[in-house]
mmCIF file of C-alpha atoms in Angstrom:
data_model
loop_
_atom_site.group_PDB
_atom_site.id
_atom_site.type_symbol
_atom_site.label_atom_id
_atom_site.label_comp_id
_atom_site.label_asym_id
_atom_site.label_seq_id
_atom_site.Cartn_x
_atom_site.Cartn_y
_atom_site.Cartn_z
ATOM 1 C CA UNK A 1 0.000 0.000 0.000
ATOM 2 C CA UNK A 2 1.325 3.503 -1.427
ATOM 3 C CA UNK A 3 0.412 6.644 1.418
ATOM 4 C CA UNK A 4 1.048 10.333 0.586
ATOM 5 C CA UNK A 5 1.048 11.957 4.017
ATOM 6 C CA UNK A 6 -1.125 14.912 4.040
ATOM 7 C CA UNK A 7 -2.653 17.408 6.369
ATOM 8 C CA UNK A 8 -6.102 16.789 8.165
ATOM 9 C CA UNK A 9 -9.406 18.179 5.759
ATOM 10 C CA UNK A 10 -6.792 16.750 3.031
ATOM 11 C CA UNK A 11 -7.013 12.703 2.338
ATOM 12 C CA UNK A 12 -4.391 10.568 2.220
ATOM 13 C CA UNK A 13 -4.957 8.738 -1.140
ATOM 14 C CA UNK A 14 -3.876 5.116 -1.109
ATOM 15 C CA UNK A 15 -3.133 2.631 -3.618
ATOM 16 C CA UNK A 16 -4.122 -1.074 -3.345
ATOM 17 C CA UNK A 17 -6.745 -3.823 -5.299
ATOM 18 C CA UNK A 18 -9.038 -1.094 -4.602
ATOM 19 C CA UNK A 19 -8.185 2.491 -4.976
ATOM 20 C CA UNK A 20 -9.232 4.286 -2.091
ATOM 21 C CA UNK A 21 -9.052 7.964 -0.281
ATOM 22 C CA UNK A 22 -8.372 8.188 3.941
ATOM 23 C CA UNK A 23 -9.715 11.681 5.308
ATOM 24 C CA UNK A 24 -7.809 11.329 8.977
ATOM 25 C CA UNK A 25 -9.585 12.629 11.699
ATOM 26 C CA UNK A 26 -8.454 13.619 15.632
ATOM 27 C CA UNK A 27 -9.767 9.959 16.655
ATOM 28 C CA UNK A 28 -10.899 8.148 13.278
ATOM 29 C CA UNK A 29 -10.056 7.889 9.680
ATOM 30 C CA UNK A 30 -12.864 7.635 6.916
ATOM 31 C CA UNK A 31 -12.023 5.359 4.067
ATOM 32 C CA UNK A 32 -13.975 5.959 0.861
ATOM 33 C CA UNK A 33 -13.036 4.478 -2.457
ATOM 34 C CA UNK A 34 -11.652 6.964 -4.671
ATOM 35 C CA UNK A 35 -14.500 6.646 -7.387
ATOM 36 C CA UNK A 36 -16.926 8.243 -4.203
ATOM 37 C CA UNK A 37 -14.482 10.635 -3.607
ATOM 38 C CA UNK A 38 -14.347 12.447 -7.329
ATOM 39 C CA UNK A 39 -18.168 12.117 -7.512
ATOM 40 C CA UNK A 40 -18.452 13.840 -4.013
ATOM 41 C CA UNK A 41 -16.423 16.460 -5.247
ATOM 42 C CA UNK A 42 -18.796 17.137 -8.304
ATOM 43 C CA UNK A 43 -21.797 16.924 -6.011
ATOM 44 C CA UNK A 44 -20.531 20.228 -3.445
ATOM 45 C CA UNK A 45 -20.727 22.481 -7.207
ATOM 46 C CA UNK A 46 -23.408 24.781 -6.378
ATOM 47 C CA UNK A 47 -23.841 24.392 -10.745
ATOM 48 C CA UNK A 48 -24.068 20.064 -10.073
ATOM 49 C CA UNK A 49 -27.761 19.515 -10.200
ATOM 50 C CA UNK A 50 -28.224 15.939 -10.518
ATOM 51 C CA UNK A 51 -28.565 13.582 -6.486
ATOM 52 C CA UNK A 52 -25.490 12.442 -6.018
ATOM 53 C CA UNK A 53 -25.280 8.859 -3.613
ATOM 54 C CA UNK A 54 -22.056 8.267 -2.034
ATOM 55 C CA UNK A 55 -20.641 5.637 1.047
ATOM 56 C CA UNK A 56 -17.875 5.646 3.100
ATOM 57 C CA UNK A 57 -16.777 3.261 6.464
ATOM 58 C CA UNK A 58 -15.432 5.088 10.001
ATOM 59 C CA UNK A 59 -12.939 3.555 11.791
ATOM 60 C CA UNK A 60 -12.694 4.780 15.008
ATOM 61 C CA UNK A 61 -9.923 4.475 17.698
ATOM 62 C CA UNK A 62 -11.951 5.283 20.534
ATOM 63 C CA UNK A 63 -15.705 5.311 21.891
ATOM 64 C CA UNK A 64 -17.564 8.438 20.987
ATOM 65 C CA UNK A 65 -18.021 9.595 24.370
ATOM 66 C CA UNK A 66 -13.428 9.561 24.375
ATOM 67 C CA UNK A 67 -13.354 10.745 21.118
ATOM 68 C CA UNK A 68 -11.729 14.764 20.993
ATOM 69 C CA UNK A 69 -14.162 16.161 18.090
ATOM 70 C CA UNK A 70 -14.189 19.901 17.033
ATOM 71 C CA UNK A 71 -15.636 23.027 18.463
ATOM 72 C CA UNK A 72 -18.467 22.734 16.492
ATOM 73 C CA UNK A 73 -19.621 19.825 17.333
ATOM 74 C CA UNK A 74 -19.399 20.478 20.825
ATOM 75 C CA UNK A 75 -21.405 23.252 20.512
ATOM 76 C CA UNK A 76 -24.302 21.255 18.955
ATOM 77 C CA UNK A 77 -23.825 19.294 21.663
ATOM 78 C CA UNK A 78 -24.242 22.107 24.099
ATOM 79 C CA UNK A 79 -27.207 24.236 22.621
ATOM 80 C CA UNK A 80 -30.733 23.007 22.784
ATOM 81 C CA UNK A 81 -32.233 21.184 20.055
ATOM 82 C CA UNK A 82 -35.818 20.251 19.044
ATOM 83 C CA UNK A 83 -35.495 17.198 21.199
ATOM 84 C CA UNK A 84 -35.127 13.119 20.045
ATOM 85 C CA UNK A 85 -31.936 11.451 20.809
ATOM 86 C CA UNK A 86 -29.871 12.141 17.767
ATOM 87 C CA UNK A 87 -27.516 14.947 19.211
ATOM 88 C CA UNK A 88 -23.871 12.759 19.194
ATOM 89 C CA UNK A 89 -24.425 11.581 15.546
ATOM 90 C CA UNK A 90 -25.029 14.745 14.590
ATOM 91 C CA UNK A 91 -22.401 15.993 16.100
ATOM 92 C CA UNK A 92 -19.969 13.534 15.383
ATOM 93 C CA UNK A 93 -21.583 14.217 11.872
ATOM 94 C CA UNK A 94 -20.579 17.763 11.555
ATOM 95 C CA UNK A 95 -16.931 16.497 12.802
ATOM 96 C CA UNK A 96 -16.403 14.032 9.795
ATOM 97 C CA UNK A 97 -18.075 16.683 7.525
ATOM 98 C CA UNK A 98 -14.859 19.329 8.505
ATOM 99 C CA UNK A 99 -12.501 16.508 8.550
ATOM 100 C CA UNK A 100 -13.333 15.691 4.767
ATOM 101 C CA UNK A 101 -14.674 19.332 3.408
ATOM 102 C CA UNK A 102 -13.460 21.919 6.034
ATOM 103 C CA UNK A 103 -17.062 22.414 6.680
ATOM 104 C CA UNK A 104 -17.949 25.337 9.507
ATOM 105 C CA UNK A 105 -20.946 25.386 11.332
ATOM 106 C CA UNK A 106 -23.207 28.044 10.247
ATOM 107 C CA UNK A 107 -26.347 27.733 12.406
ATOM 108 C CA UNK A 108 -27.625 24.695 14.869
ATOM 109 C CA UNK A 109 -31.152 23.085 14.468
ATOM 110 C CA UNK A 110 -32.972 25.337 16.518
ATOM 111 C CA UNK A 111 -30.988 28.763 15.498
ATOM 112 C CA UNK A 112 -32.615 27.988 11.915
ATOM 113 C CA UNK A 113 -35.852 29.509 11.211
ATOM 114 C CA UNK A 114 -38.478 28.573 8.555
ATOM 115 C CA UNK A 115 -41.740 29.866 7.104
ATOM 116 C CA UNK A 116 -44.705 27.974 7.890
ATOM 117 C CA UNK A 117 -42.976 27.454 10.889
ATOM 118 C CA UNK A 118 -44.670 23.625 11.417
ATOM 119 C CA UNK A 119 -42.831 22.796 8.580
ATOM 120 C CA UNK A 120 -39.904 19.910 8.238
ATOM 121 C CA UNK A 121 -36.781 20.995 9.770
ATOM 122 C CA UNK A 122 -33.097 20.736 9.179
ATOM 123 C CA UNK A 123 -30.459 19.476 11.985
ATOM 124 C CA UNK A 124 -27.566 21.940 11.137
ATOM 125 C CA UNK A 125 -26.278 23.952 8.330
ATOM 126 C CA UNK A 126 -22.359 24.353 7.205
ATOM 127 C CA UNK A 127 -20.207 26.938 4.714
ATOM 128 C CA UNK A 128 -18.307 24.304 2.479
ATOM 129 C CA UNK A 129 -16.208 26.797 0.403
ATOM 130 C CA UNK A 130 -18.261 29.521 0.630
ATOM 131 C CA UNK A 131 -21.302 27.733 -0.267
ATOM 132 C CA UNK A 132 -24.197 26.951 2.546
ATOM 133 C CA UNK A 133 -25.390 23.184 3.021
ATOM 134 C CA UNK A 134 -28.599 21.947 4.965
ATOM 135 C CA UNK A 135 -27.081 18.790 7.084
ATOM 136 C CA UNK A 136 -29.859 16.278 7.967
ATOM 137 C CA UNK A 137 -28.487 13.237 9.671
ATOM 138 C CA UNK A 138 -30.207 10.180 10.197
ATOM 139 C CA UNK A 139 -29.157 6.010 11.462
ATOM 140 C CA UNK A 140 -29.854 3.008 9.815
ATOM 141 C CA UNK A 141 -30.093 0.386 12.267
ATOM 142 C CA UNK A 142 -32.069 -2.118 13.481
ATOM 143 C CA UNK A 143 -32.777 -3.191 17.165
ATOM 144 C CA UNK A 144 -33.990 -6.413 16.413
ATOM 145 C CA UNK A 145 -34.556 -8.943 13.326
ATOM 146 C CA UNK A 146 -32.842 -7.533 9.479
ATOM 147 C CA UNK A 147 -32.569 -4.302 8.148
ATOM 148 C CA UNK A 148 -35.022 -4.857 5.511
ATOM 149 C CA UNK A 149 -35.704 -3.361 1.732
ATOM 150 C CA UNK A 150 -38.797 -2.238 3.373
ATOM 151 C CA UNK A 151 -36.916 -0.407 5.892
ATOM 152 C CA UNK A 152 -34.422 1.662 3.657
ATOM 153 C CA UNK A 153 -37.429 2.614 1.734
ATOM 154 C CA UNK A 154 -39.289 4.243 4.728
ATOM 155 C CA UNK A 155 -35.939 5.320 6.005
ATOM 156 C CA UNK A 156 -34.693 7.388 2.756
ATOM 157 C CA UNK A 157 -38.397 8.564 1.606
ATOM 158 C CA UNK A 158 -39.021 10.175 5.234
ATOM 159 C CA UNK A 159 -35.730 11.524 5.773
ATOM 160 C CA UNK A 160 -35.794 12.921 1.509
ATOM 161 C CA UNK A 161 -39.447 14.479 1.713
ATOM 162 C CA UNK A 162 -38.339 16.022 4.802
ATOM 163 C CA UNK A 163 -35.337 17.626 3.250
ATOM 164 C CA UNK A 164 -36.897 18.737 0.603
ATOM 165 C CA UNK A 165 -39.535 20.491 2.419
ATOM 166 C CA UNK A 166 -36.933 22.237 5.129
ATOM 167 C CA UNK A 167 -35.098 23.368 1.533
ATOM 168 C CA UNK A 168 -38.077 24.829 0.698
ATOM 169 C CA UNK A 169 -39.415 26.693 3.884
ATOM 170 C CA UNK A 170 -35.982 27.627 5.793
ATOM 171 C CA UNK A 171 -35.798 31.417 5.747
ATOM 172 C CA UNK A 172 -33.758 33.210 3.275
ATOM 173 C CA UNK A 173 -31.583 34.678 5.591
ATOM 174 C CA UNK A 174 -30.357 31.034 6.025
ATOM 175 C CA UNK A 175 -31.214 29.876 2.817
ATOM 176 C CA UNK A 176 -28.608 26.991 1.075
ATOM 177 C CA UNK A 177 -29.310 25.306 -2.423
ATOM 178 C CA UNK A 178 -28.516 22.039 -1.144
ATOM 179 C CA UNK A 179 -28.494 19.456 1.311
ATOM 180 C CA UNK A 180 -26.504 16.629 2.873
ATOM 181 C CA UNK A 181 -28.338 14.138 3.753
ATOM 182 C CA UNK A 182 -25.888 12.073 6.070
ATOM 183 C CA UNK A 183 -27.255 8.285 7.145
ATOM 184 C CA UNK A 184 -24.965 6.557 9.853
ATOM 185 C CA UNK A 185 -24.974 2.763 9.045
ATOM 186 C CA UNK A 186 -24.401 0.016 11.755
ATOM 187 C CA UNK A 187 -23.435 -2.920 9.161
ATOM 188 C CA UNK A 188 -22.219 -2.965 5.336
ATOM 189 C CA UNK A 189 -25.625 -4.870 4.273
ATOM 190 C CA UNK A 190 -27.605 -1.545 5.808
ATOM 191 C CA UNK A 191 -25.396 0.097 3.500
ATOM 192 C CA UNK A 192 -26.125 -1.587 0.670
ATOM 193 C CA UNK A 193 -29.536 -2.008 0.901
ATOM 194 C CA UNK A 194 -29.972 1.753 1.246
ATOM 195 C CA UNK A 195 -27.915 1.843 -2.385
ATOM 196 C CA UNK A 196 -30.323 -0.492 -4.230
ATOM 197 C CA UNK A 197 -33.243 1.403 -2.708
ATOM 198 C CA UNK A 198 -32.315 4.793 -3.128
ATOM 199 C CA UNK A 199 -30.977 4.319 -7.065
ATOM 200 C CA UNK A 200 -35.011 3.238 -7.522
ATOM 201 C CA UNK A 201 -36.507 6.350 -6.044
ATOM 202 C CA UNK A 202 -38.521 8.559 -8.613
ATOM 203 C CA UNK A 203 -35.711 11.457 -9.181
ATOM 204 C CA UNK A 204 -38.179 14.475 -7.642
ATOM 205 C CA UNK A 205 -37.692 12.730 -4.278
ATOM 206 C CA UNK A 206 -33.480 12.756 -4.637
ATOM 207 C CA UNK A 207 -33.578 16.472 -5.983
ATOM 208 C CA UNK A 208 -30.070 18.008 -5.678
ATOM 209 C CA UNK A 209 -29.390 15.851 -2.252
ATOM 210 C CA UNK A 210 -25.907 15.083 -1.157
ATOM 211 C CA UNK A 211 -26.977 11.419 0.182
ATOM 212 C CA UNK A 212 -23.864 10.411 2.191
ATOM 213 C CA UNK A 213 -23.698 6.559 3.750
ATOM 214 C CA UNK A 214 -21.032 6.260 6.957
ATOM 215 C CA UNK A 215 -20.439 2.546 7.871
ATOM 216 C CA UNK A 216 -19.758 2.438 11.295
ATOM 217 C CA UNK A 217 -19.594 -0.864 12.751
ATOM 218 C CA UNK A 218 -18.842 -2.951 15.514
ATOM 219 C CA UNK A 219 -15.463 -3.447 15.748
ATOM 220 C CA UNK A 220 -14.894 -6.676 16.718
ATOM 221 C CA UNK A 221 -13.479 -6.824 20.361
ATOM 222 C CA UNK A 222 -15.768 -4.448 21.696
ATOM 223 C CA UNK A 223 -19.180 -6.287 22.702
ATOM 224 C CA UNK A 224 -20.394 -3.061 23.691
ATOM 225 C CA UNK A 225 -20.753 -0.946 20.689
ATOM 226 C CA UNK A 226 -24.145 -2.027 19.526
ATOM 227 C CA UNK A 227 -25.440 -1.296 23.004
ATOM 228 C CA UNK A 228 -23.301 2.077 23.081
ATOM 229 C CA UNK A 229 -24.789 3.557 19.570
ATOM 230 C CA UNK A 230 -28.317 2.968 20.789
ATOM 231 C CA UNK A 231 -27.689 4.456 24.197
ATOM 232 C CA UNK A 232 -24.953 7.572 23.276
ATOM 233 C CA UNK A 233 -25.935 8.483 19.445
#
C-alpha cells in the first residue's frame, strides 16, 4: 500500500486492489473508495444539479463519548435542540463533515428559522467553500430482526421528503441550495440495501441531495458498541 502523508481536511490517497481515499480525523479515519471521492467532489458544485449517492466506512480508535471532536460539534452538543436522541451523531456528523470538506458550522437546528414554521426541519447547516449546506443526519439500524428493503425505503423517503420540504421553507436569511443528507450505518448490508433502494426512487424525491452513507460498525473486540450507539448516538 502507497500513502502520501497529508494534512487533516486533506485525504491521504492510497493505492491497493481497490483504490481508495483516507480523510484522517483527531480519533478516526474515513475510508472511501476513490470513485466516491471524485463524484463527491462534483456533487458540493453549487452548478451540479443531478442527487449524487455516495458511502464511506469510520474507523474509530476510541468510543464516541473519548473521542476529541471539534468546536463545532461540541457546541451542537451544548445548545438546545428540538429534542429526540440524535444529538452525538449529529455531532460527530458535523466532525467528519470538517474533517473531509473543512465544513464550519453556520447555524444549529434550533438557530434555523423557517416559514410555515410547522414545517420539516433541518439538523444543522455548514459553509463548504463559501457555499451553505442543509445537514440532515439520520441512522440506519435495526434493534432487532434484518434491516429490511422495506426499511431503507421508509428510512430514505421520510428523511428525503423532509429535506426537501426544510429546503423549501428555511428562511432566506439562512437559505442553502442544497443538502446533505448524512445516514450513519451500523453494518455494510444496511449500507447496501440503502444503495439499491435509493438508485429506484422517482428522481423528484433525490432532488439536488448530497446522500452520504457512513459505515460504522462494531469493531470486533468491543461487545459493547451495539449497546453504546443505541444508548450515546
Amino acid at each position: 500500500m502507497v500513502r502520501e502523508i497529508t494534512s487533516k481536511c486533506n485525504p491521504v490517497v492510497t493505492t491497493s486492489s481497490a483504490p481508495s481515499v483516507m480523510y484522517i480525523g483527531s480519533d478516526y479515519t474515513i475510508i472511501e473508495p476513490l470513485s466516491c471521492s471524485m463524484i463527491t467532489q462534483c456533487g458540493l458544485r453549487s452548478t451540479f444539479s443531478e442527487s449524487v449517492f455516495i458511502r464511506n466506512s469510520l474507523v474509530r480508535c476510541k468510543n464516541f463519548s473519548r473521542m476529541c471532536l471539534n468546536d463545532d460539534a461540541h457546541t451542537i452538543m451544548r445548545l438546545p435542540n428540538a429534542g429526540g436522541t440524535s444529538v452525538h451523531s449529529e455531532a460527530l456528523s458535523c466532525d467528519v463533515l470538517a474533517t473531509m470538506f473543512g465544513a464550519k458550522l453556520l447555524a444549529t437546528e434550533m438557530e434555523l428559522k423557517y416559514w410555515p414554521q410547522n414545517s420539516k426541519i433541518t439538523d444543522y447547516s455548514v459553509t463548504i467553500r463559501g457555499q451553505v449546506f442543509g445537514v440532515s443526519v439520520t441512522r440506519a439500524m435495526k434493534y432487532r430482526g434484518t434491516f429490511t428493503t422495506e426499511d431503507a425505503v421508509r428510512l430514505l423517503t421520510k428523511k428525503l421528503l423532509g429535506v426537501n420540504a426544510s429546503t423549501k421553507a428555511v428562511l432566506k436569511c439562512f437559505r442553502w441550495q442544497k443538502q446533505i443528507l448524512h445516514v450513519w450505518a451500523e453494518r455494510k448490508y444496511m449500507a447496501d440495501r440503502l444503495q439499491l433502494v435509493y438508485e429506484a426512487l422517482p428522481p423528484e424525491l433525490r432532488a439536488n441531495t448530497l446522500v452520504i452513507v457512513t459505515v460504522c460498525e462494531k469493531r470486533s473486540e468491543e461487545r459493547r458498541v451495539g449497546k453504546e450507539c443505541r444508548s450515546r448516538w
